[in-house]
Short mmCIF file of C-alpha atoms and ligand atoms in Angstrom, two decimals:
data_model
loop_
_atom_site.label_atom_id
_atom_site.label_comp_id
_atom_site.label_asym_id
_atom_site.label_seq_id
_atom_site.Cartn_x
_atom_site.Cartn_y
_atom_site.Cartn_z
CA UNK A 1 0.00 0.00 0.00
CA UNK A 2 2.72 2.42 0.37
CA UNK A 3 3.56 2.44 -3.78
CA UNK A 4 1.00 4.61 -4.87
CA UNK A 5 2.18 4.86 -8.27
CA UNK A 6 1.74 1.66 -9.17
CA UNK A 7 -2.19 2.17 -8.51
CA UNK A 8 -2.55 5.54 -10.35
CA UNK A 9 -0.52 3.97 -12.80
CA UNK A 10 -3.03 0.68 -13.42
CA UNK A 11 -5.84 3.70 -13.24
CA UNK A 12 -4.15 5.52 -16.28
CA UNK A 13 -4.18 2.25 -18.17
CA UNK A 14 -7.62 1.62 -17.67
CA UNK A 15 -8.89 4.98 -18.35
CA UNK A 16 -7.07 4.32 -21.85
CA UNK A 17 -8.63 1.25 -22.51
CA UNK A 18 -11.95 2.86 -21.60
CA UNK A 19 -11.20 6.15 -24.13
CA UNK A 20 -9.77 3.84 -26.73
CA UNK A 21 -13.28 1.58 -26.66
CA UNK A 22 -11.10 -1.40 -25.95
CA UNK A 23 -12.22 -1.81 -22.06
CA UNK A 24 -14.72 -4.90 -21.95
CA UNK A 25 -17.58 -4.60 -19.88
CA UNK A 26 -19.41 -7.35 -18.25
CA UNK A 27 -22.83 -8.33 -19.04
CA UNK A 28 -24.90 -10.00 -15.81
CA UNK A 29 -27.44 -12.23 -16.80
CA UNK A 30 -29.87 -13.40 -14.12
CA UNK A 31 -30.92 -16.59 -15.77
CA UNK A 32 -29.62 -19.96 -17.17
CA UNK A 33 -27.32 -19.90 -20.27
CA UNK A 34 -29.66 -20.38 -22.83
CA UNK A 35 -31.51 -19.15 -26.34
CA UNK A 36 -33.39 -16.73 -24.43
CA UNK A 37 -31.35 -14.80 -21.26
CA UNK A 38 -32.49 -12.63 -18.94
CA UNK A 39 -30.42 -9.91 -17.73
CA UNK A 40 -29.82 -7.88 -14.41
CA UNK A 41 -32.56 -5.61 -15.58
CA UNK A 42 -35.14 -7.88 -15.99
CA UNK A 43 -35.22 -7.49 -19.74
CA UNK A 44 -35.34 -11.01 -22.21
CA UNK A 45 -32.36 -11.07 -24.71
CA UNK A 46 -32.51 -13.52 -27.28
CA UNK A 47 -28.61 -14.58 -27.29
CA UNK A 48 -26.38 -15.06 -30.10
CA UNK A 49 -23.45 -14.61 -28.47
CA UNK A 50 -22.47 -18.15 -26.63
CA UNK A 51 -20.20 -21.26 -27.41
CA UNK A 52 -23.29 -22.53 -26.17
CA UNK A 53 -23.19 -25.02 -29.72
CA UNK A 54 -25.59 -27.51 -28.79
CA UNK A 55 -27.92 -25.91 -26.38
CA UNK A 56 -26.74 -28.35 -23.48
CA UNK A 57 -25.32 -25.25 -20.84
CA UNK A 58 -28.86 -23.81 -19.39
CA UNK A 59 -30.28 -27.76 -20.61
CA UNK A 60 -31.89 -29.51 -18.21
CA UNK A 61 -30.89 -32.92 -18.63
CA UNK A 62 -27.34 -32.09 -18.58
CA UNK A 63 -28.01 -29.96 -14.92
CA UNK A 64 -29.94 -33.37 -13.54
CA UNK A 65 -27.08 -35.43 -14.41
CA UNK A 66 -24.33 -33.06 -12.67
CA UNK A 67 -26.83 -33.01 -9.93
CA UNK A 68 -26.59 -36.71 -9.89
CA UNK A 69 -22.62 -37.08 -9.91
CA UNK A 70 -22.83 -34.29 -7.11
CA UNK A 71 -25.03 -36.22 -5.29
CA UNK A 72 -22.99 -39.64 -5.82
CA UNK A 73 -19.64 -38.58 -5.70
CA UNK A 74 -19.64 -35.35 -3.88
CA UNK A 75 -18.46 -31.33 -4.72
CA UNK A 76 -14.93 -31.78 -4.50
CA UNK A 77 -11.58 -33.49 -3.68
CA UNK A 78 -9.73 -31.03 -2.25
CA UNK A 79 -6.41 -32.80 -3.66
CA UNK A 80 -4.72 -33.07 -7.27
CA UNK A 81 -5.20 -36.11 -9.57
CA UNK A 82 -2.20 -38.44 -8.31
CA UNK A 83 -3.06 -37.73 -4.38
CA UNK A 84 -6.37 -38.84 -3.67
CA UNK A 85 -8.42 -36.73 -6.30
CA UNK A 86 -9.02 -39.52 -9.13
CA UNK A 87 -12.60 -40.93 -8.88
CA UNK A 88 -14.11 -44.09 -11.05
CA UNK A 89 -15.56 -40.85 -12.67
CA UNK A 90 -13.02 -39.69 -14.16
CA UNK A 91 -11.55 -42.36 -15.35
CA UNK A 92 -14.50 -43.40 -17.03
CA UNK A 93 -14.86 -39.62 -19.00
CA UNK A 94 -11.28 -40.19 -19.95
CA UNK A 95 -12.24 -43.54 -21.64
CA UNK A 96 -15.59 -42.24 -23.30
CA UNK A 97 -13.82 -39.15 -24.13
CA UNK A 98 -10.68 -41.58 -26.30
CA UNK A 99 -13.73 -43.63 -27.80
CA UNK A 100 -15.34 -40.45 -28.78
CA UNK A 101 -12.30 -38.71 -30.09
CA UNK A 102 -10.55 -42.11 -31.90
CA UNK A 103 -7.59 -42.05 -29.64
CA UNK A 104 -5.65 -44.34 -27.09
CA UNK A 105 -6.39 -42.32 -23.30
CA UNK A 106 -7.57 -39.08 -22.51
CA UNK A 107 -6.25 -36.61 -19.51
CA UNK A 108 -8.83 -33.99 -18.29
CA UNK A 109 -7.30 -30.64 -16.83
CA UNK A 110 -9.59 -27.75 -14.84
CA UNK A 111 -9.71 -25.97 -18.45
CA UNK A 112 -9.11 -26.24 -21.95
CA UNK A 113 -6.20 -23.16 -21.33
CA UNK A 114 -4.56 -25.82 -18.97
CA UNK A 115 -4.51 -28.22 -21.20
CA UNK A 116 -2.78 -26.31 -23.90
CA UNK A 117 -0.97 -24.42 -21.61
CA UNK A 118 0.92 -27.93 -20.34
CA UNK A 119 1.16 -30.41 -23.46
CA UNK A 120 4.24 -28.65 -25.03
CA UNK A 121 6.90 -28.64 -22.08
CA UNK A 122 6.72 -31.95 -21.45
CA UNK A 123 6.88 -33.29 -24.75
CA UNK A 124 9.51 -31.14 -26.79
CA UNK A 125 12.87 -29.42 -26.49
CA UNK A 126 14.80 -27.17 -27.61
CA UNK A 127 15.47 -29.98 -30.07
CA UNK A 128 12.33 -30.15 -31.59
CA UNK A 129 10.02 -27.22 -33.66
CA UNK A 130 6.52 -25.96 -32.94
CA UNK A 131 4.80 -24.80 -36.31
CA UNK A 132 1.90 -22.93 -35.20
CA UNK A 133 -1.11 -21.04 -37.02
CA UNK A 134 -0.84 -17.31 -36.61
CA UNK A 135 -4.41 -17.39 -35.51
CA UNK A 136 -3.84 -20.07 -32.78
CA UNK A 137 -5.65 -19.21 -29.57
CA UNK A 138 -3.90 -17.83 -26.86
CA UNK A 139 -3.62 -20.76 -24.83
CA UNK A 140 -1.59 -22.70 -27.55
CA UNK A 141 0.97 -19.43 -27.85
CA UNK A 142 1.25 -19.37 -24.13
CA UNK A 143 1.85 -23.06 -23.82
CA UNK A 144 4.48 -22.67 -26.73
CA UNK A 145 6.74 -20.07 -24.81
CA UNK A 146 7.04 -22.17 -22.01
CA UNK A 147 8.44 -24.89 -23.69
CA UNK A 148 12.23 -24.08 -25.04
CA UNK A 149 11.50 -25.92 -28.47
CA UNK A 150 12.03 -23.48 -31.66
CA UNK A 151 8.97 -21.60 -33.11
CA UNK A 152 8.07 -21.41 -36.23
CA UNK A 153 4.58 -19.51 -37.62
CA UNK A 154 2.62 -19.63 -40.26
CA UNK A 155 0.08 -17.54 -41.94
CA UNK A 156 -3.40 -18.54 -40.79
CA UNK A 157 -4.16 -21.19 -42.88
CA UNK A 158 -1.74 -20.87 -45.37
CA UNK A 159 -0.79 -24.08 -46.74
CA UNK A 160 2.22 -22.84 -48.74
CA UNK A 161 2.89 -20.99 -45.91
CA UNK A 162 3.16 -24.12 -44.00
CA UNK A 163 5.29 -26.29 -45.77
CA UNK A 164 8.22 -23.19 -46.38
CA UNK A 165 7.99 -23.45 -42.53
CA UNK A 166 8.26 -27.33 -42.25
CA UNK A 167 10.95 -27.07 -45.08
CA UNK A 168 13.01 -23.83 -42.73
CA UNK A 169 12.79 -26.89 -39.18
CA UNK A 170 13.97 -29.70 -41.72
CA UNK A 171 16.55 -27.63 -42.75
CA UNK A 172 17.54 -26.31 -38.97
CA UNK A 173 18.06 -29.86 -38.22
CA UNK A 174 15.02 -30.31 -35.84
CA UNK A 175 14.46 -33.66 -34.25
CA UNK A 176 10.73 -33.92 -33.67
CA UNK A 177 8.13 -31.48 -35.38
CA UNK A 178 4.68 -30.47 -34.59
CA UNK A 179 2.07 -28.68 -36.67
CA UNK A 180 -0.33 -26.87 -34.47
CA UNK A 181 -3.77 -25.78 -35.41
CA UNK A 182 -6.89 -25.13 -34.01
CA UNK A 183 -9.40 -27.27 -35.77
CA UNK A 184 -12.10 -24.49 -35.90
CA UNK A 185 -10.33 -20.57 -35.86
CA UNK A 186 -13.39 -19.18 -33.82
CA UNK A 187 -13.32 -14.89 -35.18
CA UNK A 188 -14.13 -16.08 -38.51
CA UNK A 189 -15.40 -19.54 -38.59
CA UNK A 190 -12.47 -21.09 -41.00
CA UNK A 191 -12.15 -24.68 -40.89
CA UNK A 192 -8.77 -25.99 -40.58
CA UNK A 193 -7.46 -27.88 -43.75
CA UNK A 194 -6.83 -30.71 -42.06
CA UNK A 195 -6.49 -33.27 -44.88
CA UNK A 196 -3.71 -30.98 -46.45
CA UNK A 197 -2.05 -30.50 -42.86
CA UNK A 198 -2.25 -34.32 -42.38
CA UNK A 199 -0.27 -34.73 -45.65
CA UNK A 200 2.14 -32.25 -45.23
CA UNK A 201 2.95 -33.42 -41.90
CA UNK A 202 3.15 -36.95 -43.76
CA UNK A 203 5.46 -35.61 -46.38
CA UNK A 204 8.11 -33.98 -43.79
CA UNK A 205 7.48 -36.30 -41.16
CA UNK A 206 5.72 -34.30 -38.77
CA UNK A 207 3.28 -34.71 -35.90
CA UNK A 208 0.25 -32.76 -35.81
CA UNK A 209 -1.65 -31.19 -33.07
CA UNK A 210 -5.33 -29.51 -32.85
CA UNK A 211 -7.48 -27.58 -30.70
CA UNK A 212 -11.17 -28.81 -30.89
CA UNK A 213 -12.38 -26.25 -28.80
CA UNK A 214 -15.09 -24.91 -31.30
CA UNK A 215 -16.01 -28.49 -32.91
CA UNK A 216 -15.54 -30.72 -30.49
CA UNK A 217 -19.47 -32.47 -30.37
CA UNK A 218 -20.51 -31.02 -33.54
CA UNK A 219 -18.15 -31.14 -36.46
CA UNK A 220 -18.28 -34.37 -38.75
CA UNK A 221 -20.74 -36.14 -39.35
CA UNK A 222 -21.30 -37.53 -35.70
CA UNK A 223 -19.78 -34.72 -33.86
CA UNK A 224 -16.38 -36.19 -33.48
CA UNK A 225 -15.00 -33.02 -34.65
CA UNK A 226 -12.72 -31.21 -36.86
CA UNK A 227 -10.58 -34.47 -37.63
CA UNK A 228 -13.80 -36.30 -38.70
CA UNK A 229 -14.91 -33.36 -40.79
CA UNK A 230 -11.99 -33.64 -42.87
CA UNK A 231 -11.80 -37.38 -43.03
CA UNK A 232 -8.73 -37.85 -40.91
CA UNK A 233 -10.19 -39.38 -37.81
CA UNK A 234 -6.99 -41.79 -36.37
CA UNK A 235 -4.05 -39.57 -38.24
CA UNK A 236 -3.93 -36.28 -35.49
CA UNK A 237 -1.19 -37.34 -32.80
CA UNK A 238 -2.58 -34.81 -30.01
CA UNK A 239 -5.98 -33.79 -29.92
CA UNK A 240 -6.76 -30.65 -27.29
CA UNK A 241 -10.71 -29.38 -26.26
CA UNK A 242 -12.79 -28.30 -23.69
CA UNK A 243 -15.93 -28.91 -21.51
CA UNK A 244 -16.93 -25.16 -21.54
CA UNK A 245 -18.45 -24.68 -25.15
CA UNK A 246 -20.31 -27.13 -26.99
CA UNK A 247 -20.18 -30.14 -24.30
CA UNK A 248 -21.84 -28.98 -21.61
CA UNK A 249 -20.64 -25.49 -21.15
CA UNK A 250 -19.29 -25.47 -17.61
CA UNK A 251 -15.58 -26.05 -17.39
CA UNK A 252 -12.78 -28.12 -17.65
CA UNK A 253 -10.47 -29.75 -20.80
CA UNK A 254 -8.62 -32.38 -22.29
CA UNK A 255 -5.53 -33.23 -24.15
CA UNK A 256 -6.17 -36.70 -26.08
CA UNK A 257 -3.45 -39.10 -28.08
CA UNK A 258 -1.29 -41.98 -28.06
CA UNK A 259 -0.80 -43.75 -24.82
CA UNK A 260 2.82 -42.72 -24.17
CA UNK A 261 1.75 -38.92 -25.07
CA UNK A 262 -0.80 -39.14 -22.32
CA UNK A 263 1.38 -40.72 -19.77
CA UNK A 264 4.06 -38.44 -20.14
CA UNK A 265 1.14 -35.63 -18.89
CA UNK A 266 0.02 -37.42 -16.27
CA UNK A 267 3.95 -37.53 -14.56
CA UNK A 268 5.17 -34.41 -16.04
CA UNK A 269 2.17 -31.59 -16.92
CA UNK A 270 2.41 -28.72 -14.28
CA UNK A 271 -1.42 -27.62 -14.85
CA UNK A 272 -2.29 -31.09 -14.24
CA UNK A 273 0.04 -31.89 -11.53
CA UNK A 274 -0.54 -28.71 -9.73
CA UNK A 275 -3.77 -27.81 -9.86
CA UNK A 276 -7.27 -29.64 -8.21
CA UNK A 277 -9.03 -32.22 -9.89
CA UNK A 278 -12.19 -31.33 -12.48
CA UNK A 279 -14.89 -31.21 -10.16
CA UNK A 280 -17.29 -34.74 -10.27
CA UNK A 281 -20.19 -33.47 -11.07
CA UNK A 282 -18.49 -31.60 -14.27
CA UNK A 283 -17.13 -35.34 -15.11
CA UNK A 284 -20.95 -36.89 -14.61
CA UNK A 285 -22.52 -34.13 -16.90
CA UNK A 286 -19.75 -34.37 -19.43
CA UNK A 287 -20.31 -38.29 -19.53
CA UNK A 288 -24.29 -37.73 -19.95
CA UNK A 289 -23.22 -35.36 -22.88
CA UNK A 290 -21.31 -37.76 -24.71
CA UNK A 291 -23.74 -40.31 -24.54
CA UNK A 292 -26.45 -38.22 -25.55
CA UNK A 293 -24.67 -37.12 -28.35
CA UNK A 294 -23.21 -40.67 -29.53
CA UNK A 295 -26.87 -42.35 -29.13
CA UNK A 296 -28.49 -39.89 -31.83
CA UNK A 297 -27.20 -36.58 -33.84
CA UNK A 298 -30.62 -34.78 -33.06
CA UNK A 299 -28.86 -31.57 -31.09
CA UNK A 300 -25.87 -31.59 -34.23
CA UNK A 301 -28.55 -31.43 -36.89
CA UNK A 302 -30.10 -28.86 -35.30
CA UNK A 303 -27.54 -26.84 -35.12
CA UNK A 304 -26.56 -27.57 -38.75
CA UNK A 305 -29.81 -26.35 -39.71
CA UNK A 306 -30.20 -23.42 -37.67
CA UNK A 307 -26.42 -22.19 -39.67
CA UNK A 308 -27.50 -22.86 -43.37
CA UNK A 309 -30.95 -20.86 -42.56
CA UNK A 310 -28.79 -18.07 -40.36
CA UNK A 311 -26.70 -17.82 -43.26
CA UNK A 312 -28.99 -17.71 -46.36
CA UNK A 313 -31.37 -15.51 -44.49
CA UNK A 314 -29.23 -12.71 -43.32
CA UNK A 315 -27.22 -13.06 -46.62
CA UNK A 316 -30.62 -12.74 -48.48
CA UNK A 317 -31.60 -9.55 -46.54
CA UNK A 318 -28.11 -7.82 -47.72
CA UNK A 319 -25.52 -8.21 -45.19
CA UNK A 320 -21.69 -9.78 -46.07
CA UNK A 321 -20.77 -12.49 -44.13
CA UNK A 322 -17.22 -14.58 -44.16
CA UNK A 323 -18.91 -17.10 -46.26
CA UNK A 324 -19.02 -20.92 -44.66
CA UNK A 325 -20.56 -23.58 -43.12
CA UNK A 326 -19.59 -22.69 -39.42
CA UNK A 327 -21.97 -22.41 -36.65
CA UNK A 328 -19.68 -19.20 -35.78
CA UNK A 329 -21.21 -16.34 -38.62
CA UNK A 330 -18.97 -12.91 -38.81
CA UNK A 331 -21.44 -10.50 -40.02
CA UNK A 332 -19.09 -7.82 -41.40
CA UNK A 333 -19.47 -4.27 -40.55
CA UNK A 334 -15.89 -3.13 -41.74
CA UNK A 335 -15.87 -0.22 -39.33
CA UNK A 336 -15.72 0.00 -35.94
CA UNK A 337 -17.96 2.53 -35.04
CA UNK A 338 -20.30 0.91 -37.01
CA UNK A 339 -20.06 -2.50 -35.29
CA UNK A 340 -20.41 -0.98 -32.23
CA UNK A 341 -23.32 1.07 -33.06
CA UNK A 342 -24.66 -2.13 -34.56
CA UNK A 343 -24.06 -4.11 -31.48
CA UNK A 344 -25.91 -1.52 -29.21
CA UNK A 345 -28.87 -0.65 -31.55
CA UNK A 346 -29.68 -4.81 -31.69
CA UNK A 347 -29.21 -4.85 -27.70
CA UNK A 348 -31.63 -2.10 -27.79
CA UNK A 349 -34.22 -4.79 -30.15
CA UNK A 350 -33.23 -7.57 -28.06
CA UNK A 351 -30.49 -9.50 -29.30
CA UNK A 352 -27.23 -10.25 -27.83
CA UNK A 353 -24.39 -10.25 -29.86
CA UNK A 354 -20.96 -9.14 -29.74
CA UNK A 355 -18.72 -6.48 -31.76
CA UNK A 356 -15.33 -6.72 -32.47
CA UNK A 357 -12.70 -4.87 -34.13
CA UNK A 358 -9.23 -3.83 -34.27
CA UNK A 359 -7.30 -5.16 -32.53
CA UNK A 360 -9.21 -8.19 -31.94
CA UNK A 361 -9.65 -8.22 -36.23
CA UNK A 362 -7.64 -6.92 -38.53
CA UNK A 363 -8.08 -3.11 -39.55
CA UNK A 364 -11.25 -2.66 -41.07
CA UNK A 365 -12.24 -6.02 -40.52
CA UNK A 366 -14.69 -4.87 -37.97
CA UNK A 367 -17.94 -7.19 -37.79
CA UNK A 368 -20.36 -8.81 -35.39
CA UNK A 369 -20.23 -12.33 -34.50
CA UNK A 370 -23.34 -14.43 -34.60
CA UNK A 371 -23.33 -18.28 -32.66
CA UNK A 372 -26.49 -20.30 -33.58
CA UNK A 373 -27.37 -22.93 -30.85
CA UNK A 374 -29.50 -25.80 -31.51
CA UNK A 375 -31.52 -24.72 -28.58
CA UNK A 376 -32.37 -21.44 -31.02
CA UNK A 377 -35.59 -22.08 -32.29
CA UNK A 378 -36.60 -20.76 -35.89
CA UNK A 379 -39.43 -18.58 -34.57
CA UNK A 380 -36.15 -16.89 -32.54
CA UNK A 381 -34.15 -17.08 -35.41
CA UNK A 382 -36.55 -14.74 -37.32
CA UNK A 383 -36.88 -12.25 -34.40
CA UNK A 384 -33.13 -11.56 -34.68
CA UNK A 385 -33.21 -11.84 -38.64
CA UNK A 386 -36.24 -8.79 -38.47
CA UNK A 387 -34.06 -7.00 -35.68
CA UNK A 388 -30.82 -7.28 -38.08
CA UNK A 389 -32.65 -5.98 -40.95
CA UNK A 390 -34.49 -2.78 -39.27
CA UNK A 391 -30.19 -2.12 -37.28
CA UNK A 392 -29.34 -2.58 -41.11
CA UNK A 393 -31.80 -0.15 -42.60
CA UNK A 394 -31.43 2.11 -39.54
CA UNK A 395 -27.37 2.80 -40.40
CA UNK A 396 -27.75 2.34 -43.78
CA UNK A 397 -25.71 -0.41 -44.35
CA UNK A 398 -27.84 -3.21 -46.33
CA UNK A 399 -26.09 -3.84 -49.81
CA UNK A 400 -29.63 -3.32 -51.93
CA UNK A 401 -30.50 -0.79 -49.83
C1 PLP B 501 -12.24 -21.37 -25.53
C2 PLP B 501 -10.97 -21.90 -26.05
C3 PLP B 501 -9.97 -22.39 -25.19
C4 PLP B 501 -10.10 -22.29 -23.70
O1 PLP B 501 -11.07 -23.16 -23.21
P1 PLP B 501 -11.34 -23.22 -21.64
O2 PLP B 501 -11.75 -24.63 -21.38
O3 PLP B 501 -12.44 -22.23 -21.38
O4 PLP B 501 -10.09 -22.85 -20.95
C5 PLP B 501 -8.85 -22.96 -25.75
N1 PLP B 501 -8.67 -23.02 -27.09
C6 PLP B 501 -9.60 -22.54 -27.94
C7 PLP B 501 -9.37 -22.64 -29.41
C8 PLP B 501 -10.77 -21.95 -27.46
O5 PLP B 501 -11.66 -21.46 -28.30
#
């Protein structure tokens, strides 16, 4: 307390953020995650706005059956994995989880950002090369610089791109490789060319890594995710996700691969080593999920549906969007005050979405992002289509206008 300095000096930052339009408020919703929210004020938002995929965070069923594990195996363990905090729960996620995914063993972490945050170290040296997408979230380039292996970068999605970096770590002498990627790049919806990664990384002898994070439970044709999508279910050596979007929505991760990959976690992997166990009623839900979702693809169609409508529709009343398949729609705005005006006006009609722009996008990039859900139903779906068109009319921005 006696440095005041260093507290004016966080206030100055903050006031900057706030005058440069980059400080990000909170929004407090009283109510379940869900289609519909209802926030502090009492007002009902239709929301477009979550990773809530397949509808399952606010769901029901998925509550009864955490309720159920909470009941059975209590709130917590007060203890890491390898002390006393590993219950016949968990194992038995991390074994639905490897049938589910097409790998060997699965090891949960608290989050998603854990688990990328402690695959590298363990695994690579300053031996080896990490060839990561420019876009990769932050968890991956955090988990790279803690690891003393050489980085190499690509441009997002940039095959060519790729391979001059696999050629640069051949040619460095690296002993092991890695291609990183996240399967689903969640600003614009781009799916990760995973068949051309696959045989690139074949070509130069690579492994590959991805972050499933926005397709884990929906991509492919029976929600295995990006790797089914793209037909190369069995050929991605580490496979990362999380519990907090599509499956289930509350918390907690994975990092999923060969046996002697997920071993090497379990003795070496600070996050997991050093931090409490997923809590056992987050384990129950998540196993309720993955049945649900294995028994029948009812939630994933959905969902698929709800995108291709989204997608013609607003396309048909004369917005841009990056064009797709993606449950993740950028509706671009190109400039920020714009996409902030936009954002506000369609709070103002109900909806919630959110804006973004530099330096979250590139400049003049700026856009809104829409999320269907398969809990959206189409009678919602056409609220927020009428609210987009009068925001769009309003500032003048519909192409045929
Ligand atoms: C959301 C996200 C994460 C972090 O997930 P948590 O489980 O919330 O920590 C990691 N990677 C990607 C690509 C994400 O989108």
């Amino acid at each position: 307390m006696s440095d005041g300095a260093f507290y004016s000096g966080l206030q100055a930052k903050l006031d900057t953020l706030r005058s440069d339009g980059l400080f990000k408020p909170e929004r407090v919703i009283a109510s379940r995650q869900g289609a519909e929210v209802v926030s502090q004020d009492g007002r009902t938002l239709i929301n477009m706005c979550a990773n809530n995929y397949l509808g399952l965070s606010g769901d029901e069923q998925t509550s009864q059956a955490a309720a159920a594990a909470l009941e059975k195996y209590g709130y917590g363990l007060s203890s890491v994995r390898f002390i006393c905090g590993t219950q016949t729960v968990h194992k038995e996620l991390e074994q639905k989880l490897s049938e589910f995914l097409g790998t060997e063993d699965t090891i949960l972490y608290a989050a998603a950002f854990d688990a990328n945050g402690g695959v590298f170290e363990p695994l690579f040296d300053e031996n080896d090369a990490i060839i990561s997408d420019a876009l990769n979230h932050a968890s991956i380039i955090d988990g790279v610089r803690l690891c003393k292996a050489a980085r190499y970068r690509y441009a997002n999605n940039d095959m060519a791109d790729l391979e001059k970096q696999l050629v640069a770590a051949t040619e460095a002498g690296k002993r092991h490789k890695i291609i990183v990627t996240d399967g689903v790049f969640s600003m614009d919806g781009t799916i990760a060319q995973l068949d051309k990664i696959v045989a690139l990384a074949e070509k130069y002898g690579a492994l590959t890594m991805i972050d499933e994070s926005h397709a884990s439970g929906f991509m492919g044709k029976t929600g295995r995710g990006t790797h089914e999508h793209c037909g190369v279910i069995g050929k991605i050596d580490i496979i990362t996700g999380t519990l907090g979007k599509a499956l289930g929505g509350a918390m907690g991760g994975f990092t999923s691969g060969r046996k002697e990959v997920i071993e090497t976690l379990r003795q070496k992997s600070r996050p997991y080593l050093f931090s409490n166990t997923l809590a056992p009623m987050i384990a129950g839900a998540s196993l309720s999920v993955l049945d649900r979702i294995s028994k029948s693809t009812e939630l994933r169609d959905r969902l698929h549906e709800n995108t291709a409508y989204f997608r013609k529709e607003i396309e048909r009343i004369g917005f841009t969007i990056k064009p797709g398949t993606h449950p993740v729609v950028p509706v671009m705005l190109f400039d920020a005050p714009i996409a902030q005006k936009f954002a506000a006006r369609m709070f103002e009609l109900g909806v919630l979405l959110s804006g973004f722009f530099y330096p979250v996008v590139p400049m003049g990039q700026a856009r809104v992002r829409v999320q269907l859900s398969a809990a959206h139903t189409r009678e919602q779906l056409d609220t927020v289509l009428k609210a987009f068109e009068q925001a769009g009319k309003e500032l003048g921005i519909l192409k045929n206008q």
